CSV table of C-alpha atoms in Angstrom, one decimal:
chain,number,residue,atom,x,y,z
A,29,GLY,CA,116.0,85.6,98.7
A,30,ARG,CA,113.0,88.1,97.2
A,31,ALA,CA,111.0,87.3,94.5
A,32,GLY,CA,111.7,89.3,91.3
A,33,ALA,CA,114.6,91.2,92.4
A,34,GLY,CA,116.1,92.6,89.6
A,35,ALA,CA,113.6,92.0,87.5
A,36,ILE,CA,112.4,95.4,85.5
A,37,ASN,CA,109.5,96.5,86.2
A,38,SER,CA,107.1,97.6,83.1
A,39,ASN,CA,104.9,100.3,85.6
A,40,GLU,CA,108.1,101.5,86.3
A,41,CYS,CA,108.4,104.1,84.2
A,42,GLU,CA,104.9,105.8,85.1
A,43,ASN,CA,104.4,108.9,86.4
A,44,VAL,CA,102.9,108.1,89.1
A,45,SER,CA,102.9,111.4,91.1
A,46,ARG,CA,103.6,112.2,94.9
A,47,GLU,CA,100.5,112.4,95.9
A,48,GLU,CA,99.2,110.1,93.7
A,49,GLU,CA,101.2,107.3,95.0
A,50,MET,CA,99.6,108.2,98.4
A,51,SER,CA,96.1,107.9,97.4
A,52,GLU,CA,97.3,104.9,95.7
A,53,GLU,CA,98.1,103.7,99.0
A,54,PHE,CA,95.6,104.9,101.7
A,55,GLU,CA,92.5,105.9,99.7
A,56,ALA,CA,89.3,105.1,98.2
A,57,ASP,CA,87.3,107.3,97.1
A,58,ALA,CA,84.5,105.5,98.3
A,59,MET,CA,81.7,108.6,96.9
A,60,ASP,CA,78.7,106.9,96.3
A,61,SER,CA,78.8,103.7,98.4
A,62,LEU,CA,80.2,105.0,102.1
A,63,LYS,CA,76.7,103.2,103.9
A,64,ASP,CA,78.8,99.6,102.1
A,65,MET,CA,82.3,100.0,103.4
A,66,PRO,CA,83.2,99.0,106.8
A,67,PHE,CA,84.2,102.0,109.5
A,68,ALA,CA,87.0,102.5,110.2
A,69,THR,CA,88.3,100.2,108.2
A,70,ILE,CA,88.6,101.6,104.0
A,71,ASP,CA,91.4,104.3,104.0
A,72,ILE,CA,89.6,107.1,103.2
A,73,LYS,CA,91.9,110.8,103.2
A,74,ASP,CA,89.8,111.9,105.8
A,75,ASP,CA,88.5,109.0,107.7
A,76,CYS,CA,88.2,110.3,110.8
A,77,GLU,CA,84.8,112.6,109.3
A,78,ILE,CA,83.4,108.8,109.2
A,79,THR,CA,84.3,106.3,111.9
A,80,ASP,CA,83.5,109.6,114.8
A,81,ALA,CA,79.7,110.1,113.5
A,82,PRO,CA,78.8,106.5,115.1
A,83,HIS,CA,80.1,107.6,118.6
A,84,ILE,CA,77.0,110.1,118.8
A,85,ASN,CA,74.1,108.8,120.4
A,86,LEU,CA,71.0,110.1,119.6
A,87,GLU,CA,68.8,109.1,123.2
A,88,ARG,CA,71.6,111.5,124.8
A,89,SER,CA,71.3,114.4,126.8
A,90,LYS,CA,72.3,117.5,125.3
A,91,GLU,CA,74.4,118.2,127.9
A,92,ASN,CA,76.7,114.8,127.0
A,93,GLU,CA,75.9,115.6,122.8
A,94,ARG,CA,77.5,118.7,123.8
A,95,ILE,CA,80.5,117.7,125.1
A,96,SER,CA,81.3,114.6,123.1
A,97,LYS,CA,81.0,117.4,120.3
A,98,ASP,CA,83.9,119.7,121.8
A,99,GLN,CA,85.2,116.1,122.4
A,100,ILE,CA,85.1,115.1,118.9
A,101,LYS,CA,86.0,118.6,117.4
A,102,LYS,CA,89.7,118.7,119.9
A,103,ARG,CA,90.5,114.9,117.9
A,104,LYS,CA,90.0,116.4,114.5
A,105,LYS,CA,91.8,119.5,115.2
A,106,LYS,CA,94.2,116.9,116.5
A,107,GLN,CA,94.1,115.5,113.6
A,108,LYS,CA,93.6,117.4,110.4
A,109,GLY,CA,97.4,117.4,109.8
A,110,TYR,CA,97.7,112.9,110.2
A,111,GLN,CA,98.6,112.4,106.1
A,112,PRO,CA,99.9,108.8,106.5
A,113,ASN,CA,102.6,108.8,104.9
A,114,TYR,CA,105.0,104.7,105.9
A,115,PHE,CA,103.6,102.1,106.0
A,116,LEU,CA,104.4,98.6,107.7
A,117,SER,CA,104.2,95.5,105.0
A,118,ILE,CA,104.1,92.2,104.7
A,119,PRO,CA,105.6,91.5,101.3
A,120,ILE,CA,103.8,88.8,99.3
A,121,THR,CA,106.4,86.8,97.9
A,122,ASN,CA,104.7,83.6,97.3
A,123,LYS,CA,105.0,83.2,93.1
A,124,GLU,CA,102.2,81.3,93.1
A,125,ILE,CA,100.1,83.5,95.1
A,126,THR,CA,101.6,87.0,92.4
A,127,ARG,CA,100.4,84.1,89.6
A,128,GLY,CA,97.0,84.1,90.3
A,129,ILE,CA,96.6,87.7,91.1
A,130,LYS,CA,97.9,88.1,87.3
A,131,ILE,CA,95.8,85.7,85.5
A,132,LEU,CA,92.5,87.5,88.2
A,133,GLN,CA,93.5,91.5,86.8
A,134,ASN,CA,94.0,90.1,83.0
A,135,ALA,CA,90.4,88.2,84.0
A,136,ILE,CA,88.8,91.6,84.3
A,137,LEU,CA,91.0,93.8,81.6
A,138,GLN,CA,89.2,91.6,79.5
A,139,GLN,CA,86.2,92.2,81.1
A,140,ASP,CA,87.3,96.4,81.3
A,141,GLU,CA,90.4,97.1,80.0
A,142,ARG,CA,90.6,100.7,80.6
A,143,LEU,CA,91.2,99.4,84.5
A,144,ALA,CA,94.3,98.7,83.4
A,145,LYS,CA,95.8,101.1,86.0
A,146,ALA,CA,93.6,101.1,88.9
A,147,MET,CA,95.6,97.1,88.8
A,148,THR,CA,98.0,97.4,91.8
A,149,SER,CA,101.4,96.3,89.9
A,150,ASP,CA,103.5,93.6,89.7
A,151,GLY,CA,106.3,92.6,92.2
A,152,SER,CA,103.7,95.8,95.2
A,153,PHE,CA,101.6,92.6,96.4
A,154,HIS,CA,101.9,93.2,100.1
A,155,ILE,CA,99.4,93.0,103.6
A,156,THR,CA,98.8,96.5,105.5
A,157,LEU,CA,100.2,95.7,109.4
A,158,LEU,CA,100.2,99.8,110.1
A,159,VAL,CA,100.6,103.2,108.8
A,160,MET,CA,102.2,105.9,110.5
A,161,GLN,CA,103.1,109.7,109.9
A,162,LEU,CA,107.6,109.5,110.2
A,163,LEU,CA,108.0,113.8,109.2
A,164,ASN,CA,111.7,113.7,108.8
A,165,GLU,CA,114.4,111.5,109.5
A,166,ASP,CA,115.4,111.7,113.2
A,167,GLU,CA,112.0,109.9,113.0
A,168,VAL,CA,112.6,108.0,110.0
A,169,ASN,CA,115.4,106.7,112.3
A,170,LEU,CA,113.0,106.2,115.3
A,171,GLY,CA,110.7,103.9,113.2
A,172,ILE,CA,113.5,102.4,112.2
A,173,GLY,CA,114.4,101.7,116.5
A,174,ALA,CA,110.9,101.0,116.7
A,175,LEU,CA,110.9,97.6,113.8
A,176,LEU,CA,114.0,96.9,115.9
A,177,GLU,CA,112.0,96.3,118.9
A,178,LEU,CA,108.6,95.0,117.4
A,179,LYS,CA,111.1,91.8,116.9
A,180,PRO,CA,111.1,90.2,120.1
A,181,PHE,CA,107.4,91.2,120.6
A,182,VAL,CA,106.5,88.9,117.3
A,183,GLU,CA,108.9,86.0,117.8
A,184,GLU,CA,107.0,86.2,121.5
A,185,ILE,CA,103.5,85.8,119.6
A,186,LEU,CA,105.0,83.6,117.0
A,187,GLN,CA,106.7,81.0,119.3
A,188,GLY,CA,108.9,79.3,117.6
A,189,LYS,CA,106.1,78.6,115.2
A,190,GLU,CA,106.2,79.9,110.9
A,191,LEU,CA,102.9,82.9,110.5
A,192,ILE,CA,101.4,80.8,107.3
A,193,LEU,CA,98.8,83.1,105.6
A,194,PRO,CA,96.4,81.4,103.0
A,195,PHE,CA,94.6,83.4,100.8
A,196,GLN,CA,91.1,82.6,99.3
A,197,GLY,CA,88.6,84.5,97.9
A,198,VAL,CA,87.7,87.9,96.6
A,199,ASP,CA,86.4,90.9,98.2
A,200,THR,CA,85.8,94.6,97.7
A,201,PHE,CA,85.8,98.2,100.1
A,202,GLY,CA,82.9,99.4,98.8
A,203,ASN,CA,83.5,98.3,95.1
A,204,GLN,CA,86.3,100.8,94.8
A,205,VAL,CA,88.8,98.9,96.2
A,206,GLY,CA,89.4,95.0,95.3
A,207,PHE,CA,91.6,92.8,97.6
A,208,VAL,CA,92.1,88.5,97.8
A,209,LYS,CA,90.8,87.4,100.7
A,210,LEU,CA,92.3,86.1,104.1
A,211,ALA,CA,90.8,82.7,104.6
A,212,GLU,CA,89.7,82.6,107.7
A,213,GLY,CA,91.5,79.6,110.8
A,214,HIS,CA,94.4,80.3,113.4
A,215,HIS,CA,96.7,82.5,111.6
A,216,ILE,CA,94.1,85.2,112.1
A,217,ASN,CA,95.4,86.0,116.2
A,218,PRO,CA,99.0,85.8,115.8
A,219,LEU,CA,98.4,88.0,112.8
A,220,LEU,CA,95.9,90.9,114.7
A,221,GLU,CA,98.3,90.9,118.1
A,222,ILE,CA,101.0,91.5,115.8
A,223,ALA,CA,98.9,94.5,114.0
A,224,GLU,CA,97.8,95.5,118.1
A,225,ALA,CA,101.6,95.0,119.0
A,226,ALA,CA,103.0,97.7,116.1
A,227,LYS,CA,100.3,100.3,116.8
A,228,ARG,CA,101.6,99.7,119.9
A,229,THR,CA,105.4,100.3,119.7
A,230,PHE,CA,105.2,102.4,117.2
A,231,GLN,CA,102.6,104.5,119.5
A,232,GLU,CA,104.6,104.6,122.6
A,233,LYS,CA,107.2,106.6,121.0
A,234,GLY,CA,105.1,109.0,120.1
A,235,PHE,CA,103.8,108.9,116.4
A,236,MET,CA,100.8,109.5,115.2
A,237,ALA,CA,100.0,104.9,113.5
A,238,GLY,CA,97.1,103.1,112.8
A,239,GLU,CA,94.8,106.2,114.4
A,240,ASN,CA,90.8,105.5,113.5
A,241,ARG,CA,91.8,102.7,111.1
A,242,SER,CA,90.7,99.1,112.5
A,243,PHE,CA,92.9,96.5,111.2
A,244,LYS,CA,91.4,94.2,108.1
A,245,PRO,CA,94.3,92.1,106.7
A,246,HIS,CA,93.3,92.3,103.0
A,247,LEU,CA,95.8,91.7,100.0
A,248,THR,CA,94.5,94.7,97.3
A,249,PHE,CA,94.5,94.3,93.5
A,250,MET,CA,93.2,97.3,92.8
A,251,LYS,CA,92.1,100.6,93.6
A,252,LEU,CA,89.1,103.0,91.2
A,253,SER,CA,91.3,105.7,93.2
A,254,ARG,CA,94.5,105.6,90.7
A,255,THR,CA,91.6,106.5,87.9
A,256,PRO,CA,90.0,108.4,88.9
A,257,TRP,CA,89.9,110.2,85.3
A,258,LEU,CA,87.5,107.1,84.4
A,259,ARG,CA,84.4,108.1,87.0
A,260,ARG,CA,83.7,110.8,84.2
A,261,LYS,CA,83.8,108.1,82.0
A,262,GLY,CA,81.2,106.3,84.1
A,263,VAL,CA,83.1,103.9,85.7
A,264,LYS,CA,82.2,104.2,89.1
A,265,LYS,CA,82.2,100.5,90.5
A,266,ILE,CA,84.2,97.5,90.8
A,267,ASP,CA,81.1,95.5,88.7
A,268,PRO,CA,81.3,92.2,91.0
A,269,LYS,CA,80.8,90.1,87.8
A,270,PHE,CA,84.6,91.4,86.9
A,271,TYR,CA,85.8,89.0,89.7
A,272,GLU,CA,82.8,86.4,90.5
A,273,LYS,CA,85.0,83.3,89.1
A,274,PHE,CA,86.9,84.2,91.6
A,275,ILE,CA,84.6,83.7,94.5
A,276,SER,CA,86.6,81.0,95.9
A,277,HIS,CA,89.2,80.4,94.0
A,278,THR,CA,92.7,79.2,95.8
A,279,PHE,CA,95.8,81.8,95.5
A,280,GLY,CA,97.3,80.0,98.2
A,281,GLU,CA,99.5,80.2,100.7
A,282,GLU,CA,102.7,82.9,101.9
A,283,MET,CA,104.8,82.6,104.8
A,284,VAL,CA,105.2,85.3,106.6
A,285,HIS,CA,108.9,86.4,106.0
A,286,ARG,CA,109.4,89.6,106.8
A,287,ILE,CA,108.4,92.7,107.6
A,288,ASP,CA,109.1,96.2,106.1
A,289,LEU,CA,109.0,99.9,106.9
A,290,CYS,CA,108.0,100.9,103.7
A,291,SER,CA,107.2,104.7,102.4
A,292,MET,CA,104.4,106.0,100.9
A,293,LEU,CA,105.9,108.4,99.1
A,294,LYS,CA,109.8,107.6,97.6
A,295,LYS,CA,110.8,106.0,94.4
A,296,LYS,CA,109.6,102.1,94.2
A,297,GLN,CA,113.2,99.7,93.7
A,298,SER,CA,113.4,98.6,90.3
A,299,ASN,CA,111.2,94.9,91.1
A,300,GLY,CA,109.0,97.4,92.0
A,301,TYR,CA,108.3,97.2,95.9
A,302,TYR,CA,108.2,99.7,97.9
A,303,HIS,CA,111.2,101.8,99.4
A,304,CYS,CA,112.6,100.3,102.1
A,305,GLU,CA,113.8,101.7,104.9
A,306,SER,CA,114.7,98.7,107.8
A,307,SER,CA,113.6,95.5,107.9
A,308,ILE,CA,113.0,92.6,110.5
A,309,VAL,CA,113.0,88.3,109.9
A,310,ILE,CA,110.6,86.8,111.0
A,311,GLY,CA,109.9,83.5,111.8
A,312,ALA,CA,113.1,81.8,109.8
A,313,LYS,CA,115.2,78.9,110.7
A,314,ASN,CA,118.6,80.1,109.1
A,315,GLY,CA,118.4,83.1,111.5
A,316,GLY,CA,116.9,85.3,109.5
A,317,GLU,CA,120.6,87.3,108.5
A,318,PRO,CA,120.0,90.0,106.5
A,319,ASP,CA,121.6,90.4,103.3
A,320,ASP,CA,123.6,92.9,102.4
A,321,ALA,CA,122.2,95.9,100.7
A,322,GLU,CA,120.8,95.6,104.4
A,323,LEU,CA,124.0,95.6,106.1
A,324,LEU,CA,125.6,97.9,104.4
A,325,ARG,CA,121.7,100.7,104.9
A,326,LEU,CA,122.3,99.9,109.0
A,327,SER,CA,126.4,100.7,108.6
A,328,LYS,CA,125.5,103.7,106.6
A,329,ARG,CA,123.7,105.1,108.2
A,330,LEU,CA,125.1,104.4,112.4
A,331,VAL,CA,128.7,106.0,110.6
A,332,GLU,CA,126.1,109.7,109.7
A,333,ASN,CA,124.5,109.8,113.6
A,334,ALA,CA,127.9,109.1,115.3
A,335,VAL,CA,129.5,111.9,112.7
A,336,LEU,CA,125.7,114.1,113.2
A,337,LYS,CA,126.3,113.7,117.4
A,338,ALA,CA,130.0,114.5,117.2
A,339,VAL,CA,129.7,117.8,115.4
A,340,GLN,CA,126.4,118.4,117.5
A,341,GLN,CA,129.3,117.6,121.0
A,342,TYR,CA,131.6,119.6,119.1
A,343,LEU,CA,129.4,123.3,118.9
A,344,GLU,CA,128.0,122.5,122.1
A,345,GLU,CA,130.4,122.3,123.6
A,346,THR,CA,132.5,125.4,122.0
A,347,GLN,CA,129.8,127.2,122.2
A,348,SER,CA,129.9,126.5,126.0
A,349,ARG,CA,133.6,127.7,126.3
A,350,GLY,CA,132.9,130.9,125.1
A,351,LYS,CA,130.0,132.1,126.7
A,352,PRO,CA,130.2,134.9,128.0
A,353,ALA,CA,129.2,136.4,131.6
A,354,ASP,CA,126.9,138.8,130.3
A,355,GLY,CA,125.0,136.2,127.8
A,356,SER,CA,125.3,139.0,125.0
A,357,SER,CA,125.9,136.6,122.8
A,358,GLY,CA,122.7,134.5,123.7
A,359,LYS,CA,121.0,134.8,120.2
A,360,ALA,CA,124.2,133.9,118.2
A,361,ARG,CA,124.3,130.7,119.9
A,362,ALA,CA,120.5,130.0,120.1
A,363,ALA,CA,121.0,130.4,115.9
A,364,ASP,CA,124.0,128.2,116.1
A,365,ARG,CA,121.6,125.4,117.7
A,366,GLY,CA,118.9,126.2,115.2
A,367,GLY,CA,121.9,125.6,112.5
A,368,ALA,CA,122.0,122.0,114.0
A,369,ASP,CA,119.2,121.0,115.0
A,370,GLY,CA,116.7,123.0,111.8
A,371,ASP,CA,115.6,119.0,110.9
A,372,GLN,CA,113.2,119.3,113.6
A,373,SER,CA,112.3,122.4,113.1
A,374,GLY,CA,110.6,120.8,109.7
A,375,ARG,CA,107.4,119.6,112.1
């Protein structure tokens, strides 16, 4: 079952604006300590600025340098508008792990209570497999299709074995994002393979997915980008002293049971977890039967899609029937069609 379903989350009432929510999920405002950042692992809004830089080798001939600069310009142009708004999530539901994280968070708050709003709220703990941009409901539907297509690849990678993720120790990205570390071990390779398969599956559908970000699995428990007002008060870093007692703490093991396609922007669920468009069940012995809510969502979507198709077909048939020989009403037909496809023009 799902952890904490129905439990009302006290943070539920925080008025987090859509913009904040987006930056909350995918960005560390790494002002001071960019030099400490692992390239392409930190979610900074325009991280292509950073990840492109190392590719220019100063020893290159001027000619090569000019060509590569042109390529970078082109790439930047293409990715300027790339702001992820969906992600694939592995929810962390083991009570032992979430209890351990609460203890860690409270230990930090006892040292600086102003950081309360920087903490990841109950029910939201997860590992991000992939971030992507889905621009409208049609694309969300295609994204759901891609997630379903991913399932056999995941099954092939796992070969019927459970994927168990052990969490131990604490670290930060550039003292901006605090996370519980995934312990080393033979679970790392299948996890990396699953992330790679996910990226491939979504990119083959033509989505911007996982661009500029190398996959570095981590379980975020706090982010200073959620508390920008504290910067003015001098809180610019997560002090390593805050979590030193947890450096080698064993938090527990998560048996991966599903992968969710989640929205960064839509309102969170009452249990504190992200709005979820669809899920695939992983490595479940019970054949992974979807729950009622999932079935209801799926059937509603199928009905909506069928109705849309029928309407479009009807419009096409009536248009082709009323085709005048001189083509004078071509404009009206185009306008009509524009109405039916209005969704896509939103791109």
